[in-house]
Amino acid sequence: MIKVILTEDHPLVVEGIKAMLDHQPDLTCMATCGSASALLGLLKTMQPDIILMDINLPDTSGIDLCKAVKQLYPAIGVLALSINNHPSVIRQMMDNGADGYLLKDAEKSEIIAAIKAVTKNNCFYSHSVTMTLRNADNHPLPSLTRREREVLELISDGFTNREIAEKLYVDITTVDSHRKNMLAKYNVKNTSALIKLAMINHLL
């Protein structure tokens, strides 16, 4: 059973999404909360698989909340659920560790698919979000070199720099150099955001 906490301060949205989740045989909405402080309180006693998180919350932004949750509970998947389709907001959520981004007008099937994808350690960005990110770029993204692709694929599989160096028969500083070069090439702040960008744009 996939356990979900919904963090949303609009009662009608909460009611609709909770009912949708509870009608799925393999999903359950274990709790709902309307603020960042309420969520952080719940997480001290509850461990969901997924948090569906609104970006506009009364006490802080979902962007900051996502970062806090990922620092405290890195194994919990975070799916942004928002009306905001601005590229900078989406990228900030990516940089802060979000595993996916959905708009509130998403179809039921898309929300369910997103939850199941993230529980399998995959990222999920709705079609409209993906198109927004692609259209925001004024030029095509640079491609990965063969070695960069090998390194990034191994990073996405959870291998450390040292393990990657051993697999590729190179020095650990070479692996770290490839990682830093890719962050600079795609103008992202961390490896998590790099992997998500590569998956969205089919670079992997």
mmCIF file of C-alpha atoms in Angstrom:
data_model
loop_
_atom_site.group_PDB
_atom_site.id
_atom_site.type_symbol
_atom_site.label_atom_id
_atom_site.label_comp_id
_atom_site.label_asym_id
_atom_site.label_seq_id
_atom_site.Cartn_x
_atom_site.Cartn_y
_atom_site.Cartn_z
ATOM 1 C CA MET A 1 0.000 0.000 0.000
ATOM 2 C CA ILE A 2 1.421 3.386 -1.027
ATOM 3 C CA LYS A 3 0.971 5.898 1.790
ATOM 4 C CA VAL A 4 0.414 9.549 0.876
ATOM 5 C CA ILE A 5 0.245 12.755 2.900
ATOM 6 C CA LEU A 6 -1.501 15.659 1.177
ATOM 7 C CA THR A 7 -0.254 19.138 2.087
ATOM 8 C CA GLU A 8 -2.839 21.579 0.774
ATOM 9 C CA ASP A 9 -4.796 24.444 2.365
ATOM 10 C CA HIS A 10 -7.831 24.536 0.060
ATOM 11 C CA PRO A 11 -10.597 22.302 1.527
ATOM 12 C CA LEU A 12 -12.243 21.481 -1.810
ATOM 13 C CA VAL A 13 -8.932 20.379 -3.329
ATOM 14 C CA VAL A 14 -8.155 18.326 -0.230
ATOM 15 C CA GLU A 15 -11.561 16.645 -0.325
ATOM 16 C CA GLY A 16 -11.320 15.798 -4.031
ATOM 17 C CA ILE A 17 -7.783 14.434 -3.992
ATOM 18 C CA LYS A 18 -8.281 12.457 -0.778
ATOM 19 C CA ALA A 19 -11.397 10.804 -2.193
ATOM 20 C CA MET A 20 -9.552 9.998 -5.413
ATOM 21 C CA LEU A 21 -6.626 8.402 -3.572
ATOM 22 C CA ASP A 22 -8.775 6.413 -1.173
ATOM 23 C CA HIS A 23 -10.678 4.882 -4.106
ATOM 24 C CA GLN A 24 -7.443 3.318 -5.386
ATOM 25 C CA PRO A 25 -6.847 -0.218 -4.108
ATOM 26 C CA ASP A 26 -3.109 0.297 -3.646
ATOM 27 C CA LEU A 27 -3.078 3.920 -2.392
ATOM 28 C CA THR A 28 -4.153 5.542 0.847
ATOM 29 C CA CYS A 29 -4.183 9.155 2.002
ATOM 30 C CA MET A 30 -2.900 8.634 5.536
ATOM 31 C CA ALA A 31 -3.207 12.313 6.527
ATOM 32 C CA THR A 32 -3.876 15.811 5.243
ATOM 33 C CA CYS A 33 -2.489 19.095 6.523
ATOM 34 C CA GLY A 34 -2.796 22.720 5.508
ATOM 35 C CA SER A 35 0.572 24.190 6.443
ATOM 36 C CA ALA A 36 4.303 23.524 6.504
ATOM 37 C CA SER A 37 4.404 23.445 10.297
ATOM 38 C CA ALA A 38 1.592 20.892 10.398
ATOM 39 C CA LEU A 39 3.397 18.656 7.900
ATOM 40 C CA LEU A 40 6.694 18.764 9.781
ATOM 41 C CA GLY A 41 4.791 17.878 12.933
ATOM 42 C CA LEU A 42 3.130 14.895 11.262
ATOM 43 C CA LEU A 43 6.419 13.599 9.892
ATOM 44 C CA LYS A 44 7.743 13.144 13.409
ATOM 45 C CA THR A 45 5.298 10.268 13.892
ATOM 46 C CA MET A 46 4.275 9.275 10.340
ATOM 47 C CA GLN A 47 6.418 8.081 7.451
ATOM 48 C CA PRO A 48 4.582 8.341 4.128
ATOM 49 C CA ASP A 49 5.961 7.139 0.826
ATOM 50 C CA ILE A 50 4.861 10.302 -0.971
ATOM 51 C CA ILE A 51 3.969 13.876 -0.055
ATOM 52 C CA LEU A 52 1.696 15.739 -2.461
ATOM 53 C CA MET A 53 2.711 19.320 -1.748
ATOM 54 C CA ASP A 54 1.104 22.597 -2.722
ATOM 55 C CA ILE A 55 3.609 25.381 -3.394
ATOM 56 C CA ASN A 56 1.507 28.200 -1.931
ATOM 57 C CA LEU A 57 1.084 27.500 1.772
ATOM 58 C CA PRO A 58 0.031 29.947 4.490
ATOM 59 C CA ASP A 59 3.219 29.794 6.578
ATOM 60 C CA THR A 60 5.955 29.207 4.004
ATOM 61 C CA SER A 61 6.458 28.307 0.353
ATOM 62 C CA GLY A 62 6.410 24.738 -0.839
ATOM 63 C CA ILE A 63 9.824 25.428 -2.351
ATOM 64 C CA ASP A 64 11.371 25.967 1.096
ATOM 65 C CA LEU A 65 9.291 23.186 2.627
ATOM 66 C CA CYS A 66 10.456 20.712 -0.019
ATOM 67 C CA LYS A 67 14.088 21.480 0.817
ATOM 68 C CA ALA A 68 13.455 21.029 4.540
ATOM 69 C CA VAL A 69 11.635 17.728 4.049
ATOM 70 C CA LYS A 70 14.320 16.335 1.766
ATOM 71 C CA GLN A 71 17.050 17.278 4.226
ATOM 72 C CA LEU A 72 15.235 15.599 7.125
ATOM 73 C CA TYR A 73 13.613 12.678 5.285
ATOM 74 C CA PRO A 74 15.453 12.068 1.993
ATOM 75 C CA ALA A 75 13.665 8.761 1.334
ATOM 76 C CA ILE A 76 10.220 10.391 1.146
ATOM 77 C CA GLY A 77 9.106 11.307 -2.375
ATOM 78 C CA VAL A 78 7.854 14.857 -2.892
ATOM 79 C CA LEU A 79 5.422 15.682 -5.695
ATOM 80 C CA ALA A 80 4.642 19.356 -6.217
ATOM 81 C CA LEU A 81 0.978 20.084 -6.905
ATOM 82 C CA SER A 82 0.415 23.655 -8.041
ATOM 83 C CA ILE A 83 -1.356 26.086 -10.324
ATOM 84 C CA ASN A 84 2.026 27.723 -10.942
ATOM 85 C CA ASN A 85 3.573 26.725 -14.264
ATOM 86 C CA HIS A 86 6.421 29.250 -14.281
ATOM 87 C CA PRO A 87 9.794 27.773 -15.335
ATOM 88 C CA SER A 88 11.745 29.416 -12.494
ATOM 89 C CA VAL A 89 9.381 27.981 -9.863
ATOM 90 C CA ILE A 90 9.565 24.505 -11.401
ATOM 91 C CA ARG A 91 13.356 24.653 -11.508
ATOM 92 C CA GLN A 92 13.544 25.838 -7.890
ATOM 93 C CA MET A 93 11.474 22.843 -6.838
ATOM 94 C CA MET A 94 13.801 20.589 -8.845
ATOM 95 C CA ASP A 95 16.845 22.162 -7.212
ATOM 96 C CA ASN A 96 15.312 21.622 -3.771
ATOM 97 C CA GLY A 97 14.784 17.925 -4.377
ATOM 98 C CA ALA A 98 11.228 17.530 -5.688
ATOM 99 C CA ASP A 99 10.719 14.216 -7.447
ATOM 100 C CA GLY A 100 7.995 15.526 -9.721
ATOM 101 C CA TYR A 101 5.735 18.434 -10.561
ATOM 102 C CA LEU A 102 2.029 18.343 -11.382
ATOM 103 C CA LEU A 103 -0.447 21.082 -12.153
ATOM 104 C CA LYS A 104 -3.742 21.131 -10.289
ATOM 105 C CA ASP A 105 -5.637 20.612 -13.526
ATOM 106 C CA ALA A 106 -3.886 17.253 -14.013
ATOM 107 C CA GLU A 107 -6.057 14.281 -14.862
ATOM 108 C CA LYS A 108 -6.716 11.685 -12.183
ATOM 109 C CA SER A 109 -4.742 9.121 -14.175
ATOM 110 C CA GLU A 110 -1.741 11.446 -14.350
ATOM 111 C CA ILE A 111 -1.696 12.022 -10.583
ATOM 112 C CA ILE A 112 -1.907 8.285 -9.923
ATOM 113 C CA ALA A 113 0.835 7.595 -12.477
ATOM 114 C CA ALA A 114 3.055 10.259 -10.883
ATOM 115 C CA ILE A 115 2.682 8.783 -7.401
ATOM 116 C CA LYS A 116 3.494 5.275 -8.621
ATOM 117 C CA ALA A 117 6.470 6.490 -10.669
ATOM 118 C CA VAL A 118 8.034 8.300 -7.726
ATOM 119 C CA THR A 119 7.607 5.286 -5.417
ATOM 120 C CA LYS A 120 9.769 3.398 -7.935
ATOM 121 C CA ASN A 121 12.466 6.099 -7.651
ATOM 122 C CA ASN A 122 11.555 7.668 -10.978
ATOM 123 C CA CYS A 123 10.802 11.332 -11.613
ATOM 124 C CA PHE A 124 7.495 12.488 -13.036
ATOM 125 C CA TYR A 125 6.694 15.823 -14.655
ATOM 126 C CA SER A 126 3.337 16.361 -16.295
ATOM 127 C CA HIS A 127 3.285 16.952 -20.030
ATOM 128 C CA SER A 128 2.458 20.655 -19.685
ATOM 129 C CA VAL A 129 5.288 21.155 -17.193
ATOM 130 C CA THR A 130 7.753 19.398 -19.477
ATOM 131 C CA MET A 131 6.717 21.592 -22.404
ATOM 132 C CA THR A 132 7.048 24.727 -20.247
ATOM 133 C CA LEU A 133 10.621 23.835 -19.362
ATOM 134 C CA ARG A 134 11.515 23.057 -22.960
ATOM 135 C CA ASN A 135 9.979 26.265 -24.282
ATOM 136 C CA ALA A 136 11.790 28.300 -21.632
ATOM 137 C CA ASP A 137 15.108 27.437 -23.226
ATOM 138 C CA ASN A 138 16.036 29.756 -26.083
ATOM 139 C CA HIS A 139 18.499 27.232 -27.428
ATOM 140 C CA PRO A 140 18.733 23.438 -27.451
ATOM 141 C CA LEU A 141 20.387 21.836 -24.457
ATOM 142 C CA PRO A 142 23.952 20.672 -25.054
ATOM 143 C CA SER A 143 24.271 16.939 -25.444
ATOM 144 C CA LEU A 144 26.135 14.665 -23.061
ATOM 145 C CA THR A 145 29.441 13.188 -24.126
ATOM 146 C CA ARG A 146 29.719 9.401 -24.025
ATOM 147 C CA ARG A 147 31.675 9.517 -20.765
ATOM 148 C CA GLU A 148 29.334 12.071 -19.185
ATOM 149 C CA ARG A 149 26.388 9.845 -20.035
ATOM 150 C CA GLU A 150 28.102 6.832 -18.438
ATOM 151 C CA VAL A 151 28.862 8.813 -15.281
ATOM 152 C CA LEU A 152 25.376 10.296 -15.039
ATOM 153 C CA GLU A 153 23.676 6.930 -15.569
ATOM 154 C CA LEU A 154 25.737 5.444 -12.744
ATOM 155 C CA ILE A 155 24.982 8.424 -10.500
ATOM 156 C CA SER A 156 21.272 7.999 -11.192
ATOM 157 C CA ASP A 157 21.621 4.313 -10.217
ATOM 158 C CA GLY A 158 22.911 5.406 -6.810
ATOM 159 C CA PHE A 159 26.627 4.707 -7.148
ATOM 160 C CA THR A 160 29.141 6.909 -5.303
ATOM 161 C CA ASN A 161 32.023 8.718 -6.987
ATOM 162 C CA ARG A 162 34.428 6.059 -5.732
ATOM 163 C CA GLU A 163 32.273 3.201 -7.009
ATOM 164 C CA ILE A 164 31.883 4.912 -10.391
ATOM 165 C CA ALA A 165 35.641 5.422 -10.617
ATOM 166 C CA GLU A 166 36.192 1.710 -10.003
ATOM 167 C CA LYS A 167 33.593 0.695 -12.594
ATOM 168 C CA LEU A 168 34.996 3.012 -15.270
ATOM 169 C CA TYR A 169 38.659 2.423 -14.340
ATOM 170 C CA VAL A 170 39.362 6.122 -13.821
ATOM 171 C CA ASP A 171 40.515 8.277 -10.927
ATOM 172 C CA ILE A 172 37.895 9.523 -8.482
ATOM 173 C CA THR A 173 38.887 13.123 -9.261
ATOM 174 C CA THR A 174 37.975 12.482 -12.913
ATOM 175 C CA VAL A 175 34.479 11.397 -11.915
ATOM 176 C CA ASP A 176 34.075 14.460 -9.693
ATOM 177 C CA SER A 177 35.288 16.663 -12.546
ATOM 178 C CA HIS A 178 32.665 15.182 -14.912
ATOM 179 C CA ARG A 179 29.966 15.775 -12.296
ATOM 180 C CA LYS A 180 30.960 19.427 -11.795
ATOM 181 C CA ASN A 181 31.254 20.024 -15.546
ATOM 182 C CA MET A 182 27.724 18.708 -16.102
ATOM 183 C CA LEU A 183 26.315 20.930 -13.340
ATOM 184 C CA ALA A 184 27.923 23.938 -15.025
ATOM 185 C CA LYS A 185 26.900 22.836 -18.534
ATOM 186 C CA TYR A 186 23.214 22.624 -17.611
ATOM 187 C CA ASN A 187 23.212 25.443 -15.052
ATOM 188 C CA VAL A 188 21.758 23.415 -12.181
ATOM 189 C CA LYS A 189 22.718 23.514 -8.518
ATOM 190 C CA ASN A 190 22.974 19.852 -7.618
ATOM 191 C CA THR A 191 23.128 16.331 -8.979
ATOM 192 C CA SER A 192 19.482 15.584 -8.214
ATOM 193 C CA ALA A 193 18.350 18.492 -10.399
ATOM 194 C CA LEU A 194 20.810 17.414 -13.107
ATOM 195 C CA ILE A 195 19.346 13.899 -13.250
ATOM 196 C CA LYS A 196 15.791 15.251 -13.403
ATOM 197 C CA LEU A 197 16.670 17.685 -16.193
ATOM 198 C CA ALA A 198 18.372 14.902 -18.153
ATOM 199 C CA MET A 199 15.332 12.629 -17.800
ATOM 200 C CA ILE A 200 12.838 15.351 -18.772
ATOM 201 C CA ASN A 201 14.838 16.179 -21.885
ATOM 202 C CA HIS A 202 15.586 12.550 -22.771
ATOM 203 C CA LEU A 203 19.337 12.999 -22.395
ATOM 204 C CA LEU A 204 19.564 9.659 -20.613
#
